[in-house]
């Protein structure tokens, strides 16, 4: 094997794999800090600001605590499923990151470095499918705990995710209609060529997708599966130590994943604002993945912002919102977009 | 509001956007947190902190060893002895023991104190934690301590 072949065939893929594992972890750490600080500031508090600069090392302190915590499994738990559940949740959200591009391809000489592990022609379907697998981890964890609150949390989670998958699917279809592709890279390229981001072309799709995505990731105001005031901590009540940390990291990784999807589908991925307007060409000085990260951070901030603003839904309201509002709305939106796309 | 108006209002998420605007305003607004060890919240006017003895401005003690506080105390916190000063013919305390662990902060001793201004009063000090139980017994010289000296006394030799 030649030296350059070794670099291209072994080192670069390994580097990508490490990056794909590290990226959600680093984003999780940033998110935990961001969430605690932003929610505190919105409640007129200061939040953690002692550990490191402005409290940035607080998540590391929490992580160290979880590392050294006793790993408890109660005697009546289903031993196999109890161990499998956190791995499954973590696995599904990490695997989905393989198909999410982290930026546009970078040219180094003649070599084209792609910032994704796998470009699949059905990337969007794969990502949505993999992110739905995590619900198995949730219900396994709730069932295996052999305790009533985790089971109730898991059941709520299943009902919620099943309900909100439908509007997600219907709104994703409208994006696919316009891009004529399920490939995530192609969707971004189509937005480059058409010169308008799909978020401005399909505002209803974006809003419905975003509301459903918040429900899909079990975040406030739809955080019923882990409602502290009702269910202790929901499906991960009986978990401690690193098993709990897996659930925790997976939840945040899922948020990063959904934010990436929103940015790719509706806000032009790694494209600079106004990609085809010559007057704004100076914005392209900033590399694509930086734009991409800025946009993702905005949506992660929006997650926290919404959490700090809205109270939790009641369960019947949650289901009513999905079946009486979002699903009919996304159906109408789907038909209208399909007709427009057919006529154009 | 009409039914159609309500529908439009919820359809365009007006209330949710308004709520987001409120939290954003708070985000940039003034914060109410007082960062404790560096900054201490001022206590209320009639706050009952730790009991302490006071002196005249020129340094003479106010206490006349009348034992009114000792008699008023419901939990026997005090152990006071006084002698008559041969020159001024006034009573002065030579022993003034007070037990912080017994005190209920009822304030009867302060009410009973006959001098003006009162010799025994509640201070504004609320930090009374100690790791050494023997430090809960205050002798006469300890009753005049305030601030850092009081903290030093309470912590004893365990920590500076």
Tab-separated table of C-alpha atoms in Angstrom:
chain	number	residue	atom	x	y	z
A	1	UNK	CA	0.000	0.000	0.000
A	2	UNK	CA	1.388	3.386	-0.894
A	3	UNK	CA	1.670	6.066	1.696
A	4	UNK	CA	-1.015	8.303	0.197
A	5	UNK	CA	-3.289	5.282	-0.183
A	6	UNK	CA	-2.829	4.583	3.522
A	7	UNK	CA	-3.800	8.155	4.372
A	8	UNK	CA	-6.854	8.217	2.123
A	9	UNK	CA	-8.094	4.713	2.841
A	10	UNK	CA	-7.365	4.339	6.547
A	11	UNK	CA	-6.512	7.553	8.342
A	12	UNK	CA	-9.163	9.828	6.881
A	13	UNK	CA	-12.078	7.404	7.416
A	14	UNK	CA	-10.867	6.758	10.965
A	15	UNK	CA	-10.628	10.474	11.586
A	16	UNK	CA	-14.162	10.898	10.288
A	17	UNK	CA	-15.433	8.139	12.567
A	18	UNK	CA	-13.786	9.745	15.599
A	19	UNK	CA	-15.174	13.133	14.571
A	20	UNK	CA	-18.694	11.721	14.232
A	21	UNK	CA	-18.494	10.235	17.729
A	22	UNK	CA	-16.914	13.329	19.270
A	23	UNK	CA	-19.169	15.863	17.551
A	24	UNK	CA	-22.403	14.916	19.383
A	25	UNK	CA	-20.474	14.629	22.673
A	26	UNK	CA	-19.008	18.117	22.360
A	27	UNK	CA	-22.355	19.516	21.290
A	28	UNK	CA	-23.946	17.804	24.304
A	29	UNK	CA	-21.482	19.442	26.656
A	30	UNK	CA	-22.100	22.836	25.070
A	31	UNK	CA	-25.862	22.258	25.164
A	32	UNK	CA	-25.949	21.323	28.855
A	33	UNK	CA	-24.112	24.516	29.712
A	34	UNK	CA	-26.150	26.608	27.274
A	35	UNK	CA	-29.420	25.210	28.571
A	36	UNK	CA	-28.652	25.835	32.232
A	37	UNK	CA	-27.321	29.331	31.596
A	38	UNK	CA	-30.008	30.467	29.176
A	39	UNK	CA	-32.908	29.111	31.224
A	40	UNK	CA	-31.412	30.783	34.297
A	41	UNK	CA	-30.986	34.124	32.545
A	42	UNK	CA	-34.561	33.960	31.297
A	43	UNK	CA	-35.720	33.339	34.869
A	44	UNK	CA	-33.707	36.352	36.123
A	45	UNK	CA	-31.110	34.086	37.705
A	46	UNK	CA	-27.459	33.749	36.804
A	47	UNK	CA	-27.069	29.979	36.545
A	48	UNK	CA	-23.784	28.110	36.947
A	49	UNK	CA	-20.959	30.646	36.609
A	50	UNK	CA	-18.285	29.453	39.052
A	51	UNK	CA	-16.641	26.396	37.435
A	52	UNK	CA	-14.325	27.747	34.770
A	53	UNK	CA	-15.024	30.824	32.666
A	54	UNK	CA	-18.729	31.647	33.093
A	55	UNK	CA	-19.325	28.072	34.289
A	56	UNK	CA	-18.279	26.420	31.009
A	57	UNK	CA	-16.655	23.553	32.921
A	58	UNK	CA	-19.882	22.737	34.802
A	59	UNK	CA	-20.883	19.922	32.366
A	60	UNK	CA	-17.453	18.320	32.892
A	61	UNK	CA	-18.030	18.375	36.634
A	62	UNK	CA	-21.425	16.728	36.102
A	63	UNK	CA	-19.862	14.143	33.785
A	64	UNK	CA	-17.159	13.266	36.327
A	65	UNK	CA	-19.835	12.832	38.957
A	66	UNK	CA	-21.732	10.430	36.707
A	67	UNK	CA	-18.535	8.494	35.877
A	68	UNK	CA	-17.870	7.719	39.511
A	69	UNK	CA	-21.447	7.108	40.565
A	70	UNK	CA	-22.500	3.655	41.648
A	71	UNK	CA	-24.189	1.700	38.870
A	72	UNK	CA	-27.374	0.412	40.471
A	73	UNK	CA	-29.647	-2.251	39.001
A	74	UNK	CA	-32.555	-3.272	41.173
A	75	UNK	CA	-32.973	-7.017	41.664
A	76	UNK	CA	-36.326	-7.285	39.913
A	77	UNK	CA	-35.184	-5.607	36.718
A	78	UNK	CA	-34.992	-7.474	33.428
A	79	UNK	CA	-31.219	-7.779	33.407
A	80	UNK	CA	-30.612	-8.030	29.670
A	81	UNK	CA	-33.057	-5.367	28.482
A	82	UNK	CA	-32.006	-3.035	31.278
A	83	UNK	CA	-28.447	-3.092	29.925
A	84	UNK	CA	-29.458	-3.016	26.246
A	85	UNK	CA	-31.807	-0.022	26.467
A	86	UNK	CA	-29.268	2.798	27.004
A	87	UNK	CA	-26.941	1.319	24.381
A	88	UNK	CA	-29.792	1.203	21.893
A	89	UNK	CA	-30.763	4.820	22.465
A	90	UNK	CA	-27.158	5.947	22.160
A	91	UNK	CA	-26.448	3.726	19.136
A	92	UNK	CA	-29.392	4.960	17.123
A	93	UNK	CA	-28.616	8.637	17.584
A	94	UNK	CA	-24.871	8.198	16.959
A	95	UNK	CA	-25.432	6.051	13.893
A	96	UNK	CA	-27.744	8.650	12.394
A	97	UNK	CA	-24.883	11.145	12.465
A	98	UNK	CA	-23.024	9.007	9.885
A	99	UNK	CA	-25.488	10.148	7.248
A	100	UNK	CA	-25.674	13.793	8.291
A	101	UNK	CA	-23.187	15.941	6.389
A	102	UNK	CA	-21.206	18.321	8.569
A	103	UNK	CA	-20.352	20.724	5.759
A	104	UNK	CA	-19.602	21.036	2.099
A	105	UNK	CA	-16.778	18.949	0.572
A	106	UNK	CA	-13.358	20.543	1.026
A	107	UNK	CA	-10.851	20.376	-1.827
A	108	UNK	CA	-7.263	19.654	-0.743
A	109	UNK	CA	-5.248	19.565	-3.953
A	110	UNK	CA	-6.859	16.894	-6.058
A	111	UNK	CA	-8.472	15.135	-3.113
A	112	UNK	CA	-12.090	15.901	-2.271
A	113	UNK	CA	-12.572	15.607	1.496
A	114	UNK	CA	-16.237	15.001	2.181
A	115	UNK	CA	-17.465	15.972	5.624
A	116	UNK	CA	-19.756	12.970	5.979
A	117	UNK	CA	-19.082	9.269	6.503
A	118	UNK	CA	-21.669	7.928	4.108
A	119	UNK	CA	-23.562	9.696	1.387
A	120	UNK	CA	-26.669	7.683	0.849
A	121	UNK	CA	-29.233	8.332	-1.894
A	122	UNK	CA	-31.897	7.769	0.774
A	123	UNK	CA	-30.106	9.655	3.576
A	124	UNK	CA	-33.157	11.477	4.869
A	125	UNK	CA	-35.150	8.254	5.209
A	126	UNK	CA	-32.256	6.561	6.982
A	127	UNK	CA	-31.848	9.389	9.460
A	128	UNK	CA	-35.557	9.526	10.240
A	129	UNK	CA	-35.699	5.753	10.589
A	130	UNK	CA	-32.664	5.569	12.848
A	131	UNK	CA	-33.878	8.366	15.064
A	132	UNK	CA	-37.150	6.470	15.493
A	133	UNK	CA	-35.289	3.357	16.664
A	134	UNK	CA	-34.460	5.187	19.882
A	135	UNK	CA	-38.099	4.730	20.947
A	136	UNK	CA	-37.313	1.007	21.317
A	137	UNK	CA	-34.544	1.898	23.744
A	138	UNK	CA	-36.970	4.083	25.649
A	139	UNK	CA	-39.669	1.437	25.962
A	140	UNK	CA	-37.105	-1.310	26.752
A	141	UNK	CA	-35.701	0.880	29.509
A	142	UNK	CA	-39.153	1.627	30.879
A	143	UNK	CA	-40.244	-2.000	30.753
A	144	UNK	CA	-36.992	-3.493	32.091
A	145	UNK	CA	-36.979	-1.171	35.093
A	146	UNK	CA	-39.996	-3.096	36.462
A	147	UNK	CA	-41.281	0.028	38.138
A	148	UNK	CA	-44.466	1.942	37.507
A	149	UNK	CA	-43.222	5.455	36.716
A	150	UNK	CA	-40.636	4.394	34.114
A	151	UNK	CA	-43.266	2.213	32.438
A	152	UNK	CA	-45.753	5.073	32.308
A	153	UNK	CA	-43.085	7.384	30.920
A	154	UNK	CA	-42.149	4.851	28.263
A	155	UNK	CA	-45.778	4.340	27.227
A	156	UNK	CA	-46.297	8.076	26.930
A	157	UNK	CA	-43.152	8.313	24.864
A	158	UNK	CA	-44.362	5.660	22.429
A	159	UNK	CA	-47.772	7.252	21.973
A	160	UNK	CA	-46.222	10.665	21.523
A	161	UNK	CA	-43.591	9.605	19.018
A	162	UNK	CA	-46.063	7.508	17.016
A	163	UNK	CA	-48.434	10.462	16.792
A	164	UNK	CA	-45.830	13.009	15.808
A	165	UNK	CA	-44.065	10.791	13.247
A	166	UNK	CA	-47.018	11.337	10.915
A	167	UNK	CA	-46.738	15.145	10.546
A	168	UNK	CA	-42.961	14.776	10.338
A	169	UNK	CA	-43.291	12.328	7.461
A	170	UNK	CA	-45.832	14.483	5.651
A	171	UNK	CA	-43.761	17.660	5.945
A	172	UNK	CA	-40.555	15.910	4.928
A	173	UNK	CA	-42.376	14.762	1.802
A	174	UNK	CA	-43.059	18.362	0.773
A	175	UNK	CA	-39.331	19.108	0.947
A	176	UNK	CA	-38.612	15.981	-1.088
A	177	UNK	CA	-41.120	17.157	-3.722
A	178	UNK	CA	-39.176	20.350	-4.262
A	179	UNK	CA	-35.699	18.863	-4.076
A	180	UNK	CA	-36.703	15.790	-6.154
A	181	UNK	CA	-34.278	13.831	-3.972
A	182	UNK	CA	-34.030	12.135	-0.568
A	183	UNK	CA	-30.278	12.666	-0.501
A	184	UNK	CA	-29.377	15.224	2.187
A	185	UNK	CA	-26.515	16.638	0.113
A	186	UNK	CA	-28.746	16.928	-2.942
A	187	UNK	CA	-31.381	18.772	-0.904
A	188	UNK	CA	-28.810	21.395	0.062
A	189	UNK	CA	-27.474	21.625	-3.503
A	190	UNK	CA	-30.994	22.149	-4.788
A	191	UNK	CA	-31.396	25.073	-2.426
A	192	UNK	CA	-28.140	26.489	-3.799
A	193	UNK	CA	-29.390	26.244	-7.387
A	194	UNK	CA	-32.913	27.501	-6.754
A	195	UNK	CA	-31.483	30.365	-4.671
A	196	UNK	CA	-34.189	30.243	-2.000
A	197	UNK	CA	-34.172	28.202	1.161
A	198	UNK	CA	-37.080	25.813	1.531
A	199	UNK	CA	-37.926	27.318	4.921
A	200	UNK	CA	-39.113	30.500	3.171
A	201	UNK	CA	-40.741	28.587	0.352
A	202	UNK	CA	-42.564	26.146	2.677
A	203	UNK	CA	-43.140	28.031	5.954
A	204	UNK	CA	-46.035	25.781	7.005
A	205	UNK	CA	-43.888	22.707	6.532
A	206	UNK	CA	-41.128	24.237	8.590
A	207	UNK	CA	-43.372	25.209	11.517
A	208	UNK	CA	-45.161	21.852	11.574
A	209	UNK	CA	-41.856	20.001	11.321
A	210	UNK	CA	-40.334	22.037	14.124
A	211	UNK	CA	-43.290	21.539	16.493
A	212	UNK	CA	-43.307	17.812	15.748
A	213	UNK	CA	-39.532	17.617	16.146
A	214	UNK	CA	-39.773	19.112	19.627
A	215	UNK	CA	-42.341	16.450	20.488
A	216	UNK	CA	-40.206	13.752	18.863
A	217	UNK	CA	-37.185	14.652	20.992
A	218	UNK	CA	-39.296	14.750	24.183
A	219	UNK	CA	-38.448	18.341	24.927
A	220	UNK	CA	-40.509	20.965	26.762
A	221	UNK	CA	-43.365	21.803	26.263
A	222	UNK	CA	-43.855	18.195	25.118
A	223	UNK	CA	-41.613	16.558	27.726
A	224	UNK	CA	-44.372	14.338	29.100
A	225	UNK	CA	-42.336	11.092	29.019
A	226	UNK	CA	-39.978	12.592	31.582
A	227	UNK	CA	-42.294	15.023	33.344
A	228	UNK	CA	-40.501	15.552	36.652
A	229	UNK	CA	-43.547	16.675	38.554
A	230	UNK	CA	-45.585	13.624	37.542
A	231	UNK	CA	-43.242	10.723	36.780
A	232	UNK	CA	-40.065	11.356	38.835
A	233	UNK	CA	-37.815	11.233	35.746
A	234	UNK	CA	-39.854	9.137	33.325
A	235	UNK	CA	-38.338	6.138	31.596
A	236	UNK	CA	-34.853	6.594	33.083
A	237	UNK	CA	-35.968	6.885	36.727
A	238	UNK	CA	-34.222	3.651	37.755
A	239	UNK	CA	-31.002	4.363	35.864
A	240	UNK	CA	-27.886	5.795	37.452
A	241	UNK	CA	-24.258	6.408	36.623
A	242	UNK	CA	-23.111	5.997	33.046
A	243	UNK	CA	-26.308	4.223	31.941
A	244	UNK	CA	-28.219	7.356	32.856
A	245	UNK	CA	-25.564	9.453	31.146
A	246	UNK	CA	-26.175	7.477	27.942
A	247	UNK	CA	-29.859	8.420	27.982
A	248	UNK	CA	-28.922	11.984	28.759
A	249	UNK	CA	-26.318	12.302	25.992
A	250	UNK	CA	-28.619	10.544	23.525
A	251	UNK	CA	-31.376	13.055	24.226
A	252	UNK	CA	-29.089	15.966	23.471
A	253	UNK	CA	-27.525	14.210	20.473
A	254	UNK	CA	-31.042	13.715	19.166
A	255	UNK	CA	-31.681	17.443	19.524
A	256	UNK	CA	-28.502	18.206	17.583
A	257	UNK	CA	-29.574	15.703	14.927
A	258	UNK	CA	-33.018	17.246	14.552
A	259	UNK	CA	-31.519	20.745	14.410
A	260	UNK	CA	-29.132	19.567	11.683
A	261	UNK	CA	-32.070	18.136	9.745
A	262	UNK	CA	-34.032	21.379	10.046
A	263	UNK	CA	-31.033	23.380	8.858
A	264	UNK	CA	-30.385	21.037	5.943
A	265	UNK	CA	-33.988	20.760	4.815
A	266	UNK	CA	-35.263	24.275	5.446
A	267	UNK	CA	-32.332	26.649	5.921
A	268	UNK	CA	-29.788	25.745	3.299
A	269	UNK	CA	-27.375	23.613	5.316
A	270	UNK	CA	-23.849	24.988	4.927
A	271	UNK	CA	-24.833	27.675	2.408
A	272	UNK	CA	-24.081	31.260	3.321
A	273	UNK	CA	-27.138	33.556	3.417
A	274	UNK	CA	-28.245	34.689	-0.070
A	275	UNK	CA	-25.994	32.200	-1.947
A	276	UNK	CA	-26.835	33.530	-5.402
A	277	UNK	CA	-26.894	37.294	-4.764
A	278	UNK	CA	-23.549	38.812	-5.857
A	279	UNK	CA	-23.827	41.661	-3.320
A	280	UNK	CA	-23.620	39.155	-0.488
A	281	UNK	CA	-20.716	37.174	-1.947
A	282	UNK	CA	-18.439	38.416	0.869
A	283	UNK	CA	-20.385	36.145	3.252
A	284	UNK	CA	-18.743	33.167	1.531
A	285	UNK	CA	-15.430	34.101	3.148
A	286	UNK	CA	-16.688	32.237	6.215
A	287	UNK	CA	-16.359	28.496	5.537
A	288	UNK	CA	-19.534	26.511	4.997
A	289	UNK	CA	-19.368	24.384	8.108
A	290	UNK	CA	-19.164	27.526	10.259
A	291	UNK	CA	-22.417	28.805	8.751
A	292	UNK	CA	-23.825	25.364	9.327
A	293	UNK	CA	-22.785	25.373	13.004
A	294	UNK	CA	-24.159	28.883	13.508
A	295	UNK	CA	-27.521	27.820	12.116
A	296	UNK	CA	-27.553	24.639	14.213
A	297	UNK	CA	-26.699	26.636	17.329
A	298	UNK	CA	-29.590	28.983	16.583
A	299	UNK	CA	-32.034	26.095	16.534
A	300	UNK	CA	-30.528	24.558	19.658
A	301	UNK	CA	-30.962	27.953	21.301
A	302	UNK	CA	-34.557	27.995	20.094
A	303	UNK	CA	-35.098	24.637	21.809
A	304	UNK	CA	-33.902	26.106	25.109
A	305	UNK	CA	-35.789	29.348	24.540
A	306	UNK	CA	-39.052	27.478	23.999
A	307	UNK	CA	-38.377	25.358	27.074
A	308	UNK	CA	-37.886	28.474	29.194
A	309	UNK	CA	-41.110	30.002	27.854
A	310	UNK	CA	-43.862	27.434	27.578
A	311	UNK	CA	-45.459	25.273	30.282
A	312	UNK	CA	-45.917	21.543	29.731
A	313	UNK	CA	-48.920	20.313	27.756
A	314	UNK	CA	-51.472	18.004	29.316
A	315	UNK	CA	-51.430	14.592	27.674
A	316	UNK	CA	-54.855	14.869	26.014
A	317	UNK	CA	-53.921	18.317	24.713
A	318	UNK	CA	-50.727	16.850	23.288
A	319	UNK	CA	-52.589	14.145	21.410
A	320	UNK	CA	-55.298	16.577	20.309
A	321	UNK	CA	-52.662	18.949	18.937
A	322	UNK	CA	-51.174	16.150	16.876
A	323	UNK	CA	-54.374	14.572	15.526
A	324	UNK	CA	-56.699	17.566	15.225
A	325	UNK	CA	-54.244	20.241	14.171
A	326	UNK	CA	-50.869	19.117	12.919
A	327	UNK	CA	-51.918	16.060	10.913
A	328	UNK	CA	-54.820	17.766	9.033
A	329	UNK	CA	-52.666	20.846	8.517
A	330	UNK	CA	-49.749	18.873	7.160
A	331	UNK	CA	-52.103	16.860	4.941
A	332	UNK	CA	-53.550	20.033	3.410
A	333	UNK	CA	-50.057	21.445	3.080
A	334	UNK	CA	-48.918	18.208	1.437
A	335	UNK	CA	-51.707	18.264	-1.134
A	336	UNK	CA	-51.249	21.965	-1.930
A	337	UNK	CA	-47.494	21.584	-2.353
A	338	UNK	CA	-47.953	18.483	-4.496
A	339	UNK	CA	-50.381	20.291	-6.809
A	340	UNK	CA	-48.131	23.356	-7.065
A	341	UNK	CA	-45.124	21.217	-7.793
A	342	UNK	CA	-47.040	19.277	-10.448
A	343	UNK	CA	-48.210	22.467	-12.173
A	344	UNK	CA	-44.767	24.125	-12.119
B	1	UNK	CA	-62.919	38.198	20.185
B	2	UNK	CA	-64.808	36.385	17.479
B	3	UNK	CA	-64.342	32.684	16.893
B	4	UNK	CA	-62.511	33.303	13.614
B	5	UNK	CA	-60.229	35.796	15.327
B	6	UNK	CA	-59.355	33.289	18.039
B	7	UNK	CA	-58.691	30.665	15.384
B	8	UNK	CA	-56.368	32.963	13.456
B	9	UNK	CA	-54.602	33.975	16.646
B	10	UNK	CA	-53.801	30.400	17.592
B	11	UNK	CA	-53.088	29.420	13.983
B	12	UNK	CA	-50.335	32.009	13.640
B	13	UNK	CA	-48.946	31.144	17.112
B	14	UNK	CA	-49.439	34.743	18.280
B	15	UNK	CA	-49.492	33.896	21.985
B	16	UNK	CA	-46.440	31.678	21.743
B	17	UNK	CA	-44.441	34.363	19.925
B	18	UNK	CA	-45.550	36.879	22.531
B	19	UNK	CA	-44.347	34.511	25.266
B	20	UNK	CA	-41.004	34.114	23.545
B	21	UNK	CA	-40.692	37.908	23.431
B	22	UNK	CA	-41.305	38.077	27.191
B	23	UNK	CA	-38.583	35.549	27.999
B	24	UNK	CA	-36.191	37.334	25.636
B	25	UNK	CA	-36.835	40.585	27.488
B	26	UNK	CA	-36.047	38.853	30.798
B	27	UNK	CA	-32.948	37.323	29.209
B	28	UNK	CA	-31.452	40.784	28.727
B	29	UNK	CA	-33.048	42.267	31.835
B	30	UNK	CA	-31.670	42.863	35.321
B	31	UNK	CA	-30.827	39.733	37.329
B	32	UNK	CA	-31.867	39.296	40.955
B	33	UNK	CA	-29.215	36.795	42.047
B	34	UNK	CA	-26.954	37.983	44.885
B	35	UNK	CA	-23.658	36.124	44.639
B	36	UNK	CA	-23.438	35.123	48.277
B	37	UNK	CA	-19.902	34.867	49.605
B	38	UNK	CA	-18.846	38.039	47.793
B	39	UNK	CA	-22.072	39.957	48.341
B	40	UNK	CA	-24.399	39.599	51.318
B	41	UNK	CA	-28.037	40.559	51.176
B	42	UNK	CA	-28.787	43.324	53.724
B	43	UNK	CA	-30.853	41.957	56.600
B	44	UNK	CA	-34.226	43.426	57.611
B	45	UNK	CA	-34.386	46.187	60.234
B	46	UNK	CA	-35.594	44.029	63.146
B	47	UNK	CA	-33.564	40.964	62.162
B	48	UNK	CA	-32.622	38.714	65.099
B	49	UNK	CA	-29.030	37.727	64.477
B	50	UNK	CA	-26.573	36.491	67.076
B	51	UNK	CA	-26.766	38.264	70.496
B	52	UNK	CA	-23.886	40.561	71.369
B	53	UNK	CA	-22.909	43.070	74.014
B	54	UNK	CA	-22.372	46.727	73.138
B	55	UNK	CA	-20.102	49.425	74.582
B	56	UNK	CA	-20.284	53.199	74.843
B	57	UNK	CA	-18.592	55.069	72.050
B	58	UNK	CA	-15.658	55.876	74.361
B	59	UNK	CA	-15.149	52.165	75.039
B	60	UNK	CA	-16.732	51.656	78.479
B	61	UNK	CA	-19.060	48.629	78.600
B	62	UNK	CA	-22.782	49.389	78.827
B	63	UNK	CA	-23.613	46.340	80.937
B	64	UNK	CA	-24.243	46.976	84.662
B	65	UNK	CA	-24.396	43.283	85.639
B	66	UNK	CA	-27.980	43.626	86.871
B	67	UNK	CA	-28.752	40.069	85.725
B	68	UNK	CA	-32.135	41.158	84.343
B	69	UNK	CA	-31.380	39.203	81.165
B	70	UNK	CA	-30.439	36.151	83.187
B	71	UNK	CA	-33.746	36.275	85.048
B	72	UNK	CA	-35.760	36.920	81.877
B	73	UNK	CA	-34.154	34.113	79.912
B	74	UNK	CA	-36.448	31.109	79.441
B	75	UNK	CA	-33.684	28.657	78.596
B	76	UNK	CA	-30.973	29.615	81.113
B	77	UNK	CA	-28.507	30.849	78.554
B	78	UNK	CA	-26.740	33.273	80.857
B	79	UNK	CA	-24.279	33.000	83.738
B	80	UNK	CA	-23.372	36.494	84.943
B	81	UNK	CA	-21.331	37.781	87.862
B	82	UNK	CA	-20.581	41.425	88.636
B	83	UNK	CA	-18.447	43.455	91.073
B	84	UNK	CA	-18.816	47.042	92.246
B	85	UNK	CA	-16.157	49.339	90.875
B	86	UNK	CA	-14.602	50.956	94.058
B	87	UNK	CA	-14.031	54.331	92.333
B	88	UNK	CA	-17.240	54.954	90.366
B	89	UNK	CA	-19.496	52.869	92.670
B	90	UNK	CA	-21.030	51.291	89.540
B	91	UNK	CA	-21.548	47.564	88.913
B	92	UNK	CA	-19.371	45.976	86.197
B	93	UNK	CA	-19.648	42.384	84.912
B	94	UNK	CA	-16.614	40.167	85.485
B	95	UNK	CA	-18.207	37.047	84.072
B	96	UNK	CA	-20.718	36.990	81.260
B	97	UNK	CA	-21.245	33.492	79.813
B	98	UNK	CA	-23.827	32.926	77.113
B	99	UNK	CA	-24.703	29.626	75.414
B	100	UNK	CA	-25.579	29.926	71.718
B	101	UNK	CA	-26.804	26.321	71.560
B	102	UNK	CA	-29.478	27.019	74.186
B	103	UNK	CA	-30.683	30.352	72.844
B	104	UNK	CA	-34.078	30.402	71.118
B	105	UNK	CA	-33.708	34.010	69.911
B	106	UNK	CA	-36.929	34.946	71.754
B	107	UNK	CA	-35.613	38.418	72.614
B	108	UNK	CA	-36.763	38.497	76.285
B	109	UNK	CA	-33.248	39.417	77.432
B	110	UNK	CA	-33.155	42.384	75.066
B	111	UNK	CA	-36.549	43.549	76.324
B	112	UNK	CA	-35.429	43.202	79.937
B	113	UNK	CA	-32.157	45.110	79.579
B	114	UNK	CA	-32.555	48.352	81.600
B	115	UNK	CA	-29.666	50.436	80.265
B	116	UNK	CA	-30.041	53.077	77.547
B	117	UNK	CA	-28.880	52.268	74.966
B	118	UNK	CA	-29.394	48.576	75.631
B	119	UNK	CA	-26.254	46.662	76.514
B	120	UNK	CA	-27.408	43.358	74.980
B	121	UNK	CA	-28.939	43.475	71.509
B	122	UNK	CA	-29.427	41.308	68.445
B	123	UNK	CA	-26.720	41.913	65.859
B	124	UNK	CA	-27.125	41.487	62.099
B	125	UNK	CA	-24.846	38.458	61.984
B	126	UNK	CA	-26.597	35.328	60.702
B	127	UNK	CA	-23.559	33.121	60.094
B	128	UNK	CA	-23.349	31.040	63.289
B	129	UNK	CA	-22.152	27.668	62.009
B	130	UNK	CA	-19.289	25.943	63.776
B	131	UNK	CA	-17.677	22.517	63.659
B	132	UNK	CA	-16.605	22.663	67.317
B	133	UNK	CA	-19.398	22.444	69.881
B	134	UNK	CA	-17.310	24.054	72.641
B	135	UNK	CA	-17.324	27.253	70.565
B	136	UNK	CA	-21.030	27.626	71.243
B	137	UNK	CA	-20.198	28.873	74.744
B	138	UNK	CA	-19.409	32.584	74.652
B	139	UNK	CA	-17.391	34.258	77.408
B	140	UNK	CA	-17.495	37.978	78.095
B	141	UNK	CA	-14.752	38.983	75.646
B	142	UNK	CA	-16.384	36.857	72.923
B	143	UNK	CA	-19.693	38.668	73.366
B	144	UNK	CA	-18.159	41.816	71.844
B	145	UNK	CA	-16.854	40.074	68.695
B	146	UNK	CA	-18.251	40.968	65.273
B	147	UNK	CA	-17.669	40.116	61.615
B	148	UNK	CA	-14.461	38.257	60.768
B	149	UNK	CA	-13.311	38.001	64.401
B	150	UNK	CA	-16.594	36.337	65.335
B	151	UNK	CA	-16.231	33.904	62.438
B	152	UNK	CA	-12.673	33.177	63.540
B	153	UNK	CA	-13.888	32.455	67.045
B	154	UNK	CA	-16.710	30.175	65.836
B	155	UNK	CA	-14.452	28.191	63.513
B	156	UNK	CA	-11.921	27.796	66.323
B	157	UNK	CA	-8.583	26.317	65.374
B	158	UNK	CA	-10.005	24.156	62.611
B	159	UNK	CA	-9.743	26.636	59.739
B	160	UNK	CA	-8.402	30.167	59.437
